[in-house]
CSV table of C-alpha atoms and ligand atoms in Angstrom, one decimal:
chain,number,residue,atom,x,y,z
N,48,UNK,CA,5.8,-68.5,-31.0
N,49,UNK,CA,7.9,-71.3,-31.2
N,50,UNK,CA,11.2,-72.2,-28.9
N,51,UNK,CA,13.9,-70.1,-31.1
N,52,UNK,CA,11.7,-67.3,-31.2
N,53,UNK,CA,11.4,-67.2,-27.6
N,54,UNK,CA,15.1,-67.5,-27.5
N,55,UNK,CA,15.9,-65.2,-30.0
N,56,UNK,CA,13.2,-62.4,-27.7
N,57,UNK,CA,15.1,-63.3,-24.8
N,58,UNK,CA,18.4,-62.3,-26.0
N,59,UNK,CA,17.2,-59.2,-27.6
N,60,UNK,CA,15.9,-58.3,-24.0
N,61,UNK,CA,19.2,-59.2,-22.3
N,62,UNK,CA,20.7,-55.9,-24.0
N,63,UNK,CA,18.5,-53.6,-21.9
N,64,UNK,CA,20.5,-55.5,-19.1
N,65,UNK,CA,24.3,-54.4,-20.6
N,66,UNK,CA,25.8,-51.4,-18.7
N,67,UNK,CA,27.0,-48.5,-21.0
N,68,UNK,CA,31.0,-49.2,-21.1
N,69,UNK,CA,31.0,-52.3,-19.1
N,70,UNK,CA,32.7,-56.0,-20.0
N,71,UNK,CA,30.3,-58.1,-20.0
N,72,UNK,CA,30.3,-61.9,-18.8
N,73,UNK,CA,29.1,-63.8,-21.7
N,74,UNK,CA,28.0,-67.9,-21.5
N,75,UNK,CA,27.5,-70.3,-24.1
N,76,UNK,CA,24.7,-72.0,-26.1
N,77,UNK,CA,22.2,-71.6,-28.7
N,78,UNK,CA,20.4,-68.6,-26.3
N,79,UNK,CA,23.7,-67.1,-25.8
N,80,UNK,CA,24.9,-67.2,-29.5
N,81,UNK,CA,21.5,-65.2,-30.4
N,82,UNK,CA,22.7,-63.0,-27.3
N,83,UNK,CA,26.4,-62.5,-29.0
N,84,UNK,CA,24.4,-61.8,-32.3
N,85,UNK,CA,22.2,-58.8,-30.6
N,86,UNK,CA,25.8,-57.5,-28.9
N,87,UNK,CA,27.4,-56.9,-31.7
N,88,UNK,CA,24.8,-54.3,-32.7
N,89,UNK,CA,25.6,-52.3,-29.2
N,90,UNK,CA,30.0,-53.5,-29.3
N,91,UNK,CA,30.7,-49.7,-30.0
N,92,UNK,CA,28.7,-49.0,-26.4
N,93,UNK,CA,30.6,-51.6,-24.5
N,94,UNK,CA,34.4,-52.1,-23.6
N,95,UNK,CA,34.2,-56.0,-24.4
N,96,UNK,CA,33.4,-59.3,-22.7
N,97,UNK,CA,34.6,-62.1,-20.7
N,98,UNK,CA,33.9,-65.4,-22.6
N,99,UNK,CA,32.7,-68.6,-20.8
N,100,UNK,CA,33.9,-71.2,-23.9
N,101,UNK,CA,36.4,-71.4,-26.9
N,102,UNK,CA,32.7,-71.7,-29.2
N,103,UNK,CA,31.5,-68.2,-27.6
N,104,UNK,CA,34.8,-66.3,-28.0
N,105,UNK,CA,35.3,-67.5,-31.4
N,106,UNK,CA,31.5,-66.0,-32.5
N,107,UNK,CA,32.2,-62.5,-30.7
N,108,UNK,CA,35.9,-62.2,-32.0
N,109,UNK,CA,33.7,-62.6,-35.6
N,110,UNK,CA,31.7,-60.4,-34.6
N,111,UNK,CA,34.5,-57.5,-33.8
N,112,UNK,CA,33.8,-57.8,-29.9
N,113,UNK,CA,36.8,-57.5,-27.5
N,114,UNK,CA,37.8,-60.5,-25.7
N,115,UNK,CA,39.0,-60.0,-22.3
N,116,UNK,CA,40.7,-63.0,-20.6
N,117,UNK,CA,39.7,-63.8,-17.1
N,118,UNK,CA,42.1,-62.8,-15.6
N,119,UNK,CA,42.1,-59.3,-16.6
N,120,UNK,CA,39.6,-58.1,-15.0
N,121,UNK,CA,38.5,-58.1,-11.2
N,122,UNK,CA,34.6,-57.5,-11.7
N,123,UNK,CA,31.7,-58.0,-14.7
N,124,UNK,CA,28.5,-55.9,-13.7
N,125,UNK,CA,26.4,-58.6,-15.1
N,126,UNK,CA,27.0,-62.3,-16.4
N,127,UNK,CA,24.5,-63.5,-19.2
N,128,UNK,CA,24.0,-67.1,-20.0
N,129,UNK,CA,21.2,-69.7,-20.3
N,130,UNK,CA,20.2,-72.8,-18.8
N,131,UNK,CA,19.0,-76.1,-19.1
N,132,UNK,CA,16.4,-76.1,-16.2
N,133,UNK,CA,15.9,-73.1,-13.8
N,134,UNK,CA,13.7,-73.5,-10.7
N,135,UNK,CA,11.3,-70.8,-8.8
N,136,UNK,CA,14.4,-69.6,-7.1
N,137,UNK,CA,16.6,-68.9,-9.5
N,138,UNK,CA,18.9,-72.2,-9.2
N,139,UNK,CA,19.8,-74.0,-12.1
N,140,UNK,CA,21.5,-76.9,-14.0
N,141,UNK,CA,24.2,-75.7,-16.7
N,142,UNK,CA,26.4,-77.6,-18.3
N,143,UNK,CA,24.2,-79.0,-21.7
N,144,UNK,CA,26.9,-77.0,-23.9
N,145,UNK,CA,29.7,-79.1,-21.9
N,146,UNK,CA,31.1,-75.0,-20.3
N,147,UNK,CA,29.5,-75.5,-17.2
N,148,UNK,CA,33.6,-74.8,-15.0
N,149,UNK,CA,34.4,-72.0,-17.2
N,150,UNK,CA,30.9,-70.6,-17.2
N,151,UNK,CA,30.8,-70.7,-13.0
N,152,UNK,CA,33.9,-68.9,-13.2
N,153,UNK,CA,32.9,-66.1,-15.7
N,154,UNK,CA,29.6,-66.1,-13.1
N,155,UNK,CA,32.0,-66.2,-10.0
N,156,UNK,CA,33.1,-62.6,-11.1
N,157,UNK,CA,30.1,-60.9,-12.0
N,158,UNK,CA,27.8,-59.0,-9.3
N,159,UNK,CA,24.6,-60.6,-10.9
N,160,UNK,CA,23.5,-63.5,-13.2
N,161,UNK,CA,21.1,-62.9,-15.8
N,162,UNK,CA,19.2,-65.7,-17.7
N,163,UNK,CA,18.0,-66.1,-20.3
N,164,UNK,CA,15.5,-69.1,-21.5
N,165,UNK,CA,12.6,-70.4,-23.1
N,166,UNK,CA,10.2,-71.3,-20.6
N,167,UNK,CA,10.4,-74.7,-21.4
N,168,UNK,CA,13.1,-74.3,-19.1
N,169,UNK,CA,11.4,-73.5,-16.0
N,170,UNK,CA,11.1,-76.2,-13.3
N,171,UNK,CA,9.6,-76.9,-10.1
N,172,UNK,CA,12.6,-79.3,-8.9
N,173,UNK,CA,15.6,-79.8,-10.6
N,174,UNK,CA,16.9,-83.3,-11.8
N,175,UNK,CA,14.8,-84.3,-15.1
N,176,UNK,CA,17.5,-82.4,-17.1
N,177,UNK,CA,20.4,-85.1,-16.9
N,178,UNK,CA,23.5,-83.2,-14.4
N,179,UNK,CA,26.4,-82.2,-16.1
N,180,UNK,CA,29.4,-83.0,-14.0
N,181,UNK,CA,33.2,-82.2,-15.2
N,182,UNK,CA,36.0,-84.8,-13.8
N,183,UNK,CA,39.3,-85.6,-13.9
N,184,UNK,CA,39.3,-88.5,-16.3
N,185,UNK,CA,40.9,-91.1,-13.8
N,186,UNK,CA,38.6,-90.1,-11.1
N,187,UNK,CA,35.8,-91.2,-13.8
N,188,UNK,CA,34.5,-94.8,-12.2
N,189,UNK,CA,34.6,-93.3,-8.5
N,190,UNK,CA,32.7,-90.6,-9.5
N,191,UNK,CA,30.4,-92.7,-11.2
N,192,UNK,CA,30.1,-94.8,-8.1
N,193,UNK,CA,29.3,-92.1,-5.8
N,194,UNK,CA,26.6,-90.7,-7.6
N,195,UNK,CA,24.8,-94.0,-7.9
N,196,UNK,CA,25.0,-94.2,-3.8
N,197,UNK,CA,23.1,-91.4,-3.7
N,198,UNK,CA,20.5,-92.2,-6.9
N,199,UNK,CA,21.8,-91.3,-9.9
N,200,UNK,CA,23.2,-93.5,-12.9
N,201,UNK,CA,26.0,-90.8,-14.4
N,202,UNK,CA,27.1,-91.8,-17.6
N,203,UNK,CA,30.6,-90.5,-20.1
N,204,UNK,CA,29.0,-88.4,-22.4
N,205,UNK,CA,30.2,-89.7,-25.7
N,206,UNK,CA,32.9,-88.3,-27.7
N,207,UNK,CA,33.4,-85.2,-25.7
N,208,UNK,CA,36.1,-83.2,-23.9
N,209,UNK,CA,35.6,-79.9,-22.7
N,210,UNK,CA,38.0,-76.7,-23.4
N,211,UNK,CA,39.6,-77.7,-20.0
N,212,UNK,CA,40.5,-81.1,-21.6
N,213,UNK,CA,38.5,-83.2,-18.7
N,214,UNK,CA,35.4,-85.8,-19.2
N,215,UNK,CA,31.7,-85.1,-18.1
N,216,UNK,CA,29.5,-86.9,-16.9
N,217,UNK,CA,25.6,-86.9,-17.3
N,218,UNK,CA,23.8,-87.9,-14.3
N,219,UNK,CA,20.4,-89.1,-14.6
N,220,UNK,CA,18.0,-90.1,-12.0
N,221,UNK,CA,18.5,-87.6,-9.3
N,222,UNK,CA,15.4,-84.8,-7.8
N,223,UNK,CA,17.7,-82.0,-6.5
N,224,UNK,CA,15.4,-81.3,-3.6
N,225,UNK,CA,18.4,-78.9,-1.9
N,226,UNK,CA,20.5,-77.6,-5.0
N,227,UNK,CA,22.6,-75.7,-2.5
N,228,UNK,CA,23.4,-79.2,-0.3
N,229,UNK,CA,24.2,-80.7,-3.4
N,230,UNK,CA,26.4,-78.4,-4.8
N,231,UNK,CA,28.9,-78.4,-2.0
N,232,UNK,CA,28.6,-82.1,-1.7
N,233,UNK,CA,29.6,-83.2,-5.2
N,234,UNK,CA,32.2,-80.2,-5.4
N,235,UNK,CA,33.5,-82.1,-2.5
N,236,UNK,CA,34.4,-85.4,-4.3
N,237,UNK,CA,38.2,-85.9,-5.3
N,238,UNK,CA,38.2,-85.5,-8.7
N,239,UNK,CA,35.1,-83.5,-9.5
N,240,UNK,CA,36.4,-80.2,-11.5
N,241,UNK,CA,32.8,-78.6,-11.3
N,242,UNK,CA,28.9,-80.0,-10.8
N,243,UNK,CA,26.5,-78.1,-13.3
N,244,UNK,CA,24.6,-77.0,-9.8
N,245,UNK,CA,24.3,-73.4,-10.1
N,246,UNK,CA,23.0,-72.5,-6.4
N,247,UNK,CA,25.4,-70.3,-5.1
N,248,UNK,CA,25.9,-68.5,-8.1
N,249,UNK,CA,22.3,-68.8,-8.7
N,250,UNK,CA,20.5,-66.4,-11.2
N,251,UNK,CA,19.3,-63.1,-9.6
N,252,UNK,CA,17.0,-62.4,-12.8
N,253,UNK,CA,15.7,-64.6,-15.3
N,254,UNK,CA,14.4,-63.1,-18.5
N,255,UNK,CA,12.2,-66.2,-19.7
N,256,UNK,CA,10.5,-66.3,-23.3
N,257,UNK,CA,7.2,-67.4,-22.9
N,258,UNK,CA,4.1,-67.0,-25.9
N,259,UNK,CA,3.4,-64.1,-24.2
N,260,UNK,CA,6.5,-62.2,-24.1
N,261,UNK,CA,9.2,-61.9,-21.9
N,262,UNK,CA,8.6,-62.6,-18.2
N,263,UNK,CA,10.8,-61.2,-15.8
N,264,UNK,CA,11.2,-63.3,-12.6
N,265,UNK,CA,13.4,-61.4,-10.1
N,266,UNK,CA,15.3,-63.5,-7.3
Q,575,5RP,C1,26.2,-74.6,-21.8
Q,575,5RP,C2,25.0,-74.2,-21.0
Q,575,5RP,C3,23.9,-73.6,-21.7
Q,575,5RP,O1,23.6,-72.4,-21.1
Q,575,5RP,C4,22.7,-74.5,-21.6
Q,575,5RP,O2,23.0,-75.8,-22.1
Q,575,5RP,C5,21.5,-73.9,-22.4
Q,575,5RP,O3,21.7,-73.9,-23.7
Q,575,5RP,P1,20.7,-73.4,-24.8
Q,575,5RP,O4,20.6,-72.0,-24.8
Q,575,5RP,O5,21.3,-74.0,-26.1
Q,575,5RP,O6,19.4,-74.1,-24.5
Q,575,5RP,O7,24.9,-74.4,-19.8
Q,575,5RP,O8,27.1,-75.3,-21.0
């Protein structure tokens, strides 16, 4: 089985996870756009979605699936979105797809994360995966500077703005030994609109494609 197949299993198995009539949290990526794909065969059973990117809201408004904005609802049941490294606990780094602020949001008001992922994405310690970090553009060189204090050589990933209108970064060089510590620590930084860090909104299930079917690793 090869790496879209195990995607495309994962998001198939993510619809066993959508409450009858809820809105559903819904990321972004290639995992998540199979995900939107296998939710429009259920969009009759649901009431709609909150969408964590412009790219995802665009597919499920194609696909005849209610958009809710953020800010119209108080709670999501579940929040479904994949990763670009998950460790044994359920922390992860986000952010590949550039979404990583509104995707912590969309989290932030769901009662449980769900991911979904090939398991090329598992990890024993995150860091290999380069961090995704969202700034204000003039805070760019500071933020650049701080992270190479503490290891890491971030870099402007070329060409690209995200829906907010901000910069990211891409920090390479770093073993997040303490994802948690981390987290608060670069959140901290003037200027730093969201770290790709996903410890305290960390996933409480990952459904993770693997040759041999779907593994479910509860957190
Ligand atoms: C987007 C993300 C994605 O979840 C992450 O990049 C994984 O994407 P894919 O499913 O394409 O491997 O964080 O910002």
């Amino acid at each position: 089985m090869n790496q879209d197949e195990m995607k495309a299993m994962v998001a198939r198995a993510a619809l066993n996870h959508v409450p009858a009539g809820s809105i559903v949290g819904v990321g972004t990526g290639s995992t998540v756009n199979l995900f939107i794909d296998a939710l429009a065969s259920i969009r009759d059973r649901i009431k709609g979605a909150v969408s964590s990117s412009v790219k995802s809201t665009e597919r499920m408004r194609g696909h005849g699936i209610h958009v809710f904005d953020a800010n119209q609802v108080e709670h999501l049941p579940v929040y479904i979105d994949g990763a670009d490294e998950i460790d044994h606990r359920g922390n992860m780094i986000k952010g590949g797809g550039a979404a990583l602020t509104r995707e912590k949001i969309v989290a932030d008001l769901a009662g449980a994360f769900i991911c979904i992922a090939d398991a090329s994405k598992l990890v024993k310690v995150l860091g290999k995966y380069p961090l995704p970090v969202e700034v204000i553009p003039m805070a760019t060189n500071q933020v650049i500077r701080r992270f190479k204090v503490i290891g890491g050589d971030a870099q402007p990933r070329a060409g690209v703005t995200t829906d907010n209108g901000n910069l990211l970064l891409d920090v390479r060089g770093l073993s997040i030994t303490d994802p948690a510590a981390m987290e608060i620590e670069v959140s901290l930084w003037p200027g730093v609109v969201e770290v790709g860090i996903f410890a305290r909104h960390r996933a409480r299930l990952c459904l993770l494609g693997t040759p041999d079917g779907v593994r479910h690793m509860d957190f």
